[in-house]
XYZ file of C-alpha atoms in Angstrom:
513
model
C -0.404 -0.021 0.065
C 1.228 3.626 -0.679
C 1.773 5.605 2.503
C -2.133 7.261 1.996
C -3.839 4.734 1.415
C -1.696 2.859 4.492
C -3.289 6.515 6.481
C -6.668 5.891 5.803
C -6.095 2.589 7.250
C -4.775 3.550 10.029
C -7.679 6.074 10.284
C -10.060 3.276 10.229
C -9.075 1.277 12.366
C -8.832 4.444 14.852
C -11.635 5.033 14.798
C -13.173 1.233 14.686
C -10.604 1.669 18.136
C -12.579 4.534 19.527
C -15.139 3.314 18.980
C -14.184 0.166 21.705
C -11.883 2.301 23.756
C -15.189 4.677 24.387
C -17.698 1.403 25.213
C -15.074 -0.689 27.721
C -14.793 2.858 29.309
C -11.122 2.854 28.555
C -8.697 5.867 28.262
C -7.808 5.907 24.521
C -3.940 6.459 24.257
C -3.813 3.222 26.335
C -6.313 1.566 23.923
C -4.143 2.645 20.803
C -1.029 2.168 22.142
C -1.123 -1.391 22.593
C -3.614 -1.271 19.123
C -0.801 -0.276 17.743
C 2.293 -3.123 19.017
C -0.249 -5.185 17.828
C -0.796 -4.483 14.606
C 3.100 -3.885 13.504
C 3.544 -7.800 15.480
C 1.752 -9.161 12.637
C 2.679 -10.233 9.267
C 2.368 -7.791 5.958
C 1.289 -4.869 8.283
C 3.226 -1.622 6.594
C 5.821 -0.263 8.209
C 5.809 3.599 8.812
C 9.181 5.394 10.680
C 8.468 8.144 12.354
C 11.554 11.195 11.583
C 12.075 12.529 15.495
C 12.093 16.527 14.662
C 8.921 15.601 12.475
C 7.393 13.512 14.926
C 7.684 16.397 18.128
C 6.854 19.339 15.430
C 3.748 17.572 13.861
C 2.296 16.412 17.220
C 3.488 17.235 20.238
C 2.945 21.744 19.341
C -0.558 22.393 18.367
C -1.299 19.809 21.064
C 0.636 22.253 23.470
C -0.770 25.196 21.986
C -4.335 24.118 22.207
C -3.239 23.299 26.435
C -1.311 26.627 26.567
C -4.337 28.707 24.933
C -6.383 27.193 27.849
C -4.053 27.192 31.382
C -3.697 31.188 31.723
C -1.267 32.588 33.402
C -2.718 33.975 36.185
C -2.800 29.770 36.942
C 0.939 29.262 36.630
C 1.889 32.169 38.476
C -1.035 30.835 41.427
C -0.165 27.152 41.209
C 4.377 27.819 40.701
C 4.266 26.622 44.203
C 3.214 22.443 43.123
C 3.858 22.799 39.325
C 7.417 23.071 40.538
C 7.820 20.961 42.001
C 5.711 18.403 39.433
C 8.221 20.128 36.399
C 11.529 21.056 37.850
C 12.451 18.808 41.036
C 10.271 15.922 40.504
C 12.142 16.312 36.416
C 15.399 16.299 38.108
C 14.731 13.788 40.462
C 13.780 10.787 38.146
C 16.240 11.937 35.662
C 18.893 11.471 38.399
C 17.338 7.949 39.901
C 17.046 7.237 35.712
C 20.511 8.108 34.940
C 22.612 6.080 38.576
C 20.202 2.556 37.444
C 20.975 2.793 34.304
C 25.105 3.093 35.367
C 24.914 0.462 37.976
C 22.557 -2.206 36.547
C 22.643 -1.928 32.579
C 27.513 -0.282 32.827
C 25.866 3.194 31.354
C 28.414 5.442 30.437
C 26.802 8.902 32.780
C 25.975 11.019 29.738
C 23.927 8.427 28.199
C 22.385 7.580 31.421
C 21.447 10.689 31.758
C 20.061 11.470 28.764
C 18.137 8.158 29.290
C 17.246 9.949 32.893
C 15.838 12.856 31.006
C 13.750 11.096 27.905
C 11.584 9.013 30.627
C 11.445 11.523 33.317
C 8.988 14.421 31.276
C 4.719 12.711 31.748
C 3.497 13.366 28.089
C 1.694 17.147 27.411
C -0.256 14.884 24.549
C -1.092 11.805 27.072
C -2.287 13.824 29.781
C -4.670 15.801 27.958
C -6.125 12.656 26.181
C -6.332 10.344 29.675
C -7.892 13.863 32.349
C -10.376 14.021 29.826
C -11.973 10.893 30.394
C -11.760 10.491 33.519
C -13.134 12.235 36.851
C -10.936 13.867 38.866
C -11.213 16.734 41.777
C -10.133 20.232 39.761
C -7.234 21.284 41.538
C -6.072 18.242 40.365
C -6.317 18.544 36.484
C -4.744 22.295 36.539
C -2.230 21.231 38.561
C -1.490 18.126 36.850
C -2.211 20.127 32.760
C 0.799 22.960 33.659
C 2.842 20.247 34.986
C 2.763 18.457 31.073
C 3.371 21.864 29.385
C 6.374 22.720 32.013
C 8.117 19.697 32.329
C 9.348 19.040 29.080
C 11.677 21.945 28.509
C 13.373 20.583 31.640
C 13.938 16.947 30.555
C 14.625 18.365 27.031
C 17.671 20.483 27.938
C 19.394 17.582 29.810
C 18.830 15.668 26.650
C 21.046 18.170 25.162
C 23.907 18.592 27.209
C 23.448 14.136 28.021
C 24.179 13.985 23.762
C 26.728 17.427 23.999
C 29.133 16.113 25.844
C 28.537 12.263 23.314
C 29.089 14.792 20.179
C 32.166 17.180 21.383
C 33.451 14.922 24.436
C 32.294 17.658 27.386
C 30.634 21.066 27.262
C 31.815 23.345 26.176
C 31.300 27.260 26.927
C 29.236 27.805 23.939
C 26.784 24.683 24.475
C 26.557 26.003 28.361
C 25.781 29.356 27.531
C 23.222 28.249 24.383
C 21.911 25.829 27.194
C 21.917 28.229 30.009
C 20.184 30.665 27.116
C 17.311 27.961 26.086
C 14.425 28.969 28.624
C 14.910 32.396 29.502
C 15.183 32.695 25.241
C 12.245 31.115 24.563
C 9.531 32.256 26.623
C 10.569 36.014 25.686
C 10.489 34.517 21.371
C 7.429 33.289 22.627
C 5.773 36.766 23.566
C 6.993 38.437 20.985
C 6.166 36.384 17.888
C 2.757 36.041 20.193
C 3.104 40.292 19.161
C 3.609 40.173 15.983
C 1.303 36.730 15.488
C -1.590 39.443 16.552
C -1.236 41.693 14.295
C -1.113 39.835 11.610
C -4.100 38.048 12.690
C -6.284 40.831 12.412
C -6.229 40.913 8.949
C -7.370 37.818 8.039
C -9.736 36.778 11.213
C -12.731 34.846 10.453
C -11.456 34.202 7.069
C -10.353 29.652 6.362
C -6.812 30.667 5.756
C -7.276 32.925 9.569
C -7.876 29.094 10.750
C -5.202 28.143 7.933
C -2.591 30.703 9.353
C -2.839 29.738 12.992
C -1.751 26.134 12.298
C 1.174 27.282 9.730
C 2.065 29.602 12.793
C 2.198 27.578 15.899
C 4.681 24.750 13.710
C 6.848 28.102 12.762
C 7.202 28.725 15.503
C 8.183 25.620 17.416
C 10.386 25.534 13.864
C 11.843 28.512 14.664
C 12.937 27.999 18.608
C 14.987 24.870 17.821
C 16.491 26.187 15.025
C 18.049 29.239 17.007
C 19.150 26.751 20.084
C 15.964 27.967 22.293
C 12.818 26.128 24.567
C 10.829 25.310 21.648
C 8.488 24.074 24.012
C 8.343 27.356 26.662
C 7.979 29.256 23.765
C 5.393 27.650 21.776
C 3.656 27.840 25.357
C 4.131 30.915 25.596
C 3.161 32.337 23.078
C -0.178 30.305 23.013
C -1.153 33.041 26.237
C 0.125 35.911 25.126
C -1.998 35.016 22.616
C -4.943 34.093 24.210
C -4.525 37.031 26.553
C -5.420 39.036 24.496
C -7.429 36.926 21.988
C -10.430 37.269 25.063
C -12.331 40.572 23.813
C -10.990 41.142 20.472
C -12.258 37.902 18.606
C -15.728 37.657 16.875
C -17.908 35.239 18.727
C -18.636 33.173 15.607
C -15.093 33.782 15.130
C -14.527 32.199 18.384
C -16.953 29.228 17.932
C -15.878 27.916 15.023
C -11.838 28.170 15.628
C -11.722 26.054 18.801
C -14.702 23.318 16.619
C -11.371 23.673 13.735
C -8.188 22.800 16.963
C -10.315 20.248 19.001
C -10.702 17.830 15.886
C -7.310 18.407 14.717
C -5.572 17.739 17.787
C -7.731 14.761 18.368
C -7.017 13.881 15.816
C -2.873 13.725 15.233
C -3.181 12.778 19.691
C -5.223 9.585 17.913
C -2.116 9.161 14.516
C 0.770 9.712 17.252
C -0.751 6.773 19.847
C -0.942 4.286 17.036
C 1.902 5.316 15.120
C 3.706 5.044 18.635
C 3.017 2.107 19.523
C 3.551 0.657 15.487
C 7.083 1.972 16.364
C 7.728 -1.869 17.877
C 8.621 -3.116 14.736
C 11.423 -1.164 14.853
C 12.572 -1.075 18.312
C 12.488 -5.288 18.679
C 13.582 -5.785 14.685
C 16.568 -5.368 15.176
C 17.925 -7.514 18.915
C 19.369 -10.618 18.932
C 16.943 -12.459 21.584
C 19.504 -13.308 24.376
C 19.787 -9.402 24.142
C 16.921 -8.165 24.535
C 15.406 -10.068 27.079
C 18.264 -8.341 29.558
C 17.015 -4.581 28.106
C 14.121 -5.841 28.888
C 14.398 -6.317 32.614
C 16.277 -3.357 32.570
C 13.575 -1.480 30.998
C 11.228 -3.332 33.731
C 13.536 -1.251 36.331
C 13.530 2.080 34.461
C 9.616 1.383 34.537
C 9.539 1.372 38.317
C 12.262 3.598 39.251
C 10.351 5.673 37.202
C 6.724 5.390 38.602
C 7.579 4.718 41.984
C 10.704 8.453 42.306
C 7.493 10.420 40.392
C 5.043 8.638 43.525
C 7.397 8.982 46.318
C 8.043 12.760 45.501
C 4.612 13.818 45.501
C 3.451 11.825 48.631
C 7.030 13.711 50.084
C 5.868 16.875 48.945
C 2.340 16.811 50.236
C 3.036 16.189 53.327
C 5.903 19.043 53.389
C 2.703 21.761 52.030
C 0.378 20.580 54.375
C 2.874 21.096 56.999
C 4.527 24.834 55.827
C 1.840 26.428 54.468
C 4.811 29.140 52.086
C 5.284 26.128 50.164
C 0.883 25.481 48.980
C 0.476 29.318 49.677
C -2.786 30.929 49.818
C -4.434 26.853 48.436
C -5.893 25.218 51.318
C -3.854 21.730 52.488
C -4.410 19.317 49.457
C -5.331 15.569 51.082
C -3.021 12.606 51.239
C -5.570 11.715 48.629
C -4.919 14.138 45.955
C -2.044 13.092 46.147
C -1.563 9.931 45.535
C -3.456 10.408 42.396
C -1.607 13.845 41.410
C 1.691 10.969 41.932
C -0.139 8.327 40.394
C -0.440 10.234 36.910
C 2.704 10.035 35.404
C 1.580 9.354 31.621
C 4.551 9.360 29.287
C 3.884 9.524 25.962
C 4.854 10.885 22.628
C 7.961 13.347 23.224
C 9.071 10.421 25.157
C 9.073 8.121 22.652
C 11.197 10.891 19.153
C 13.450 11.890 22.127
C 14.317 7.839 21.822
C 14.409 8.333 18.459
C 16.237 11.384 18.298
C 19.917 9.710 19.885
C 22.531 9.960 17.612
C 23.309 6.501 15.400
C 26.105 6.150 17.243
C 25.062 7.099 20.614
C 25.838 4.363 23.234
C 23.599 1.691 24.286
C 21.878 3.508 21.414
C 19.300 0.273 21.419
C 19.073 -0.328 24.736
C 18.165 3.447 25.557
C 14.984 3.477 22.572
C 13.297 0.197 23.533
C 13.854 0.886 27.680
C 12.405 3.783 26.506
C 9.456 2.293 24.829
C 8.584 0.805 27.413
C 8.385 3.066 29.662
C 5.567 4.309 27.280
C 3.950 1.121 26.654
C 3.575 0.637 30.703
C 3.268 3.443 31.996
C -0.327 4.836 29.185
C -1.805 1.153 30.254
C -0.729 0.574 33.593
C -1.532 3.803 35.037
C -3.609 4.855 32.396
C -6.198 2.184 32.398
C -6.778 2.109 36.948
C -6.721 5.528 36.907
C -10.419 6.280 37.389
C -10.501 3.058 39.282
C -8.286 4.678 41.432
C -10.939 8.243 42.015
C -14.098 6.208 42.566
C -11.692 4.175 45.157
C -10.595 7.284 46.682
C -14.234 8.963 46.428
C -12.409 11.389 44.999
C -14.966 11.813 41.292
C -18.288 13.226 43.407
C -16.521 16.781 44.035
C -19.102 19.142 42.691
C -17.201 21.920 43.670
C -16.434 23.129 39.110
C -20.231 22.743 38.961
C -20.355 25.012 41.790
C -18.570 27.601 40.490
C -19.843 28.244 37.043
C -23.710 28.254 39.197
C -21.569 31.324 40.536
C -19.882 33.004 37.710
C -23.420 32.558 35.765
C -25.198 34.604 38.277
C -22.494 36.793 38.938
C -22.873 37.780 34.887
C -26.760 37.857 34.669
C -26.609 40.070 37.477
C -24.524 42.503 35.443
C -27.036 42.190 32.421
C -29.027 43.633 34.557
C -27.235 46.502 35.596
C -26.264 46.877 32.238
C -30.478 47.524 31.759
C -30.758 50.441 35.018
C -32.363 52.808 33.421
C -33.194 51.653 30.343
C -37.483 50.971 29.769
C -39.124 50.309 27.099
C -40.351 46.296 25.364
C -36.804 45.987 24.017
C -34.702 46.454 27.411
C -37.798 44.294 29.151
C -37.568 41.427 27.148
C -33.311 41.122 28.121
C -34.146 42.319 31.809
C -36.612 38.966 32.102
C -34.447 37.128 30.290
C -31.233 37.824 32.560
C -33.140 37.154 35.562
C -34.742 33.766 34.397
C -30.827 32.524 34.223
C -29.113 33.642 37.833
C -32.747 31.802 38.857
C -31.998 29.084 36.382
C -27.888 28.849 38.430
C -29.254 28.811 41.667
C -31.563 26.104 42.128
C -35.337 27.447 43.735
C -36.748 25.161 46.475
C -39.007 23.538 43.029
C -36.859 22.666 40.085
C -39.845 21.881 38.295
C -40.867 25.095 36.802
C -37.277 25.095 35.056
C -37.002 21.832 34.107
C -40.718 22.377 32.410
C -39.425 25.299 31.015
C -36.314 24.295 29.172
C -38.750 21.191 28.049
C -40.418 23.581 26.170
C -37.738 25.425 24.860
C -36.485 22.374 23.428
C -40.070 21.737 21.862
C -40.350 24.838 20.082
C -37.199 24.664 18.904
C -37.227 21.456 17.461
C -41.161 22.401 15.647
C -38.775 25.832 14.302
C -36.435 23.298 12.809
C -39.583 21.202 11.081
C -40.391 24.205 10.099
C -37.411 25.369 8.188
C -36.706 21.773 7.095
C -40.104 22.497 4.651
C -39.179 25.868 4.280
C -35.971 24.676 1.853
C -38.613 21.965 0.641
C -40.364 24.159 -0.459
C -37.795 26.596 -2.084
C -38.450 29.141 -0.319
C -35.072 29.847 0.721
C -32.626 29.628 -0.727
C -29.328 26.969 0.706
C -27.159 30.222 2.360
C -30.569 31.377 4.001
C -30.924 28.004 5.411
C -27.027 27.174 6.473
C -27.635 30.852 8.682
C -30.987 30.660 11.013
C -29.651 26.667 11.269
C -27.165 27.326 12.980
C -28.928 30.389 15.340
C -31.227 27.874 16.157
C -28.208 25.138 17.451
C -27.410 28.305 19.197
C -30.396 28.806 20.203
C -30.513 24.871 21.396
C -27.112 24.867 22.820
C -27.824 28.278 25.225
C -31.279 26.348 26.860
C -29.147 22.594 27.342
C -27.715 21.776 30.566
C -24.195 20.308 30.323
C -25.148 17.075 31.742
C -27.935 16.734 28.663
C -25.286 18.504 26.858
C -22.477 15.639 27.580
C -25.187 12.605 26.624
C -25.660 13.699 23.479
C -21.753 13.208 23.181
C -21.698 10.589 24.268
């Protein structure tokens, strides 16, 4: 089969596997990665290799931008203490522990062991976002994990660059040290500057299909520019997305925002699906070139490293949890997190594509390259399957799935917005003002549960019934040729927005599933 035909077959297989994972309530990254391994071992299956640099830019960059756009800068400042504990300290501890295991167990040179530690240390942004989206977890834990997944890759890639520099140059000279030192702050500064430039350009193409394409081209361009000049592409993209998001709220027209969000959600989901399936299919490349006796030794070492990665993160998170419980300076303004929350965060250490792509990026003459790549693959597969499959049962076992903080926050914010709308109409008289005043008052009452919820349910029921009747009438107008196709689509979209406005969160969830 040609590459295009193989890609179509993979996409079809992914869709089928997604339905299976949805029916069985299994996080799709674990399902797809496992299926990729099975497909790779079937004779005759086409071999699709991943170029490390292309894989990072293609699969990681959009996922980073999508997650960073929704993660405000203010949240980083509020959560900086746990984020430093996870994105910096946890990465350093994991990389150091794995490096020690590599030297003591496998006899790797220190710089090769450090490279392995840097490869397997950071949990993956795409894996974390994909799995967290399918599990009901406490809001604060989700916020910390998403923030961690945005920032931890940068430090790991810096360690990886230092290790490979030692191998290629025989040591780190002044030029390399300066480049590594400037990679993080330079990446952040470059991201902010590029965001300023992007806002000026997007102004001219906003609301067009070309504008949506430009968003993706800009994403890949920012990554490539940062990588080519030796800065951190991860921090550059995170700073870029957060800077763009800060100014987009009031400037972006509603229709453009809804359309852009839909496009980004679909494309990022597709890339995640293909990435995890293709990642599993690399098993043939990894295993095929190793002798059986060498494979057994490597599998044993990979198991030790996998156990080390899981236990070091879990131990450090629990230690930090207890320290933050005792010392308020380690937790800031937040209430102390329970031990159950700490255990849950510690267990969320899924590795993914960035670990695999970084492992494949090792030079061909790197010492024990086959062992390092196999170990990285084992860590990715084990964490995706073991931790990914047990995450939902663990949330239920710890009884952390019943928290209603998010819903209470939504209700309070909606009531505040309704009151702001009513205040804006103060002094306004007439039929139009009364209509909107009544609408805002109704919304305010809807989010503050009354003693008798039946009137609200009846109001939604009647509203949905009326919209359905309008849809039937709209179909008649089109079939009778009283409106053309363009008018039909505009009116259909208006009805869609109206129906969404009166549909509850639970009803939307039922429809989507």
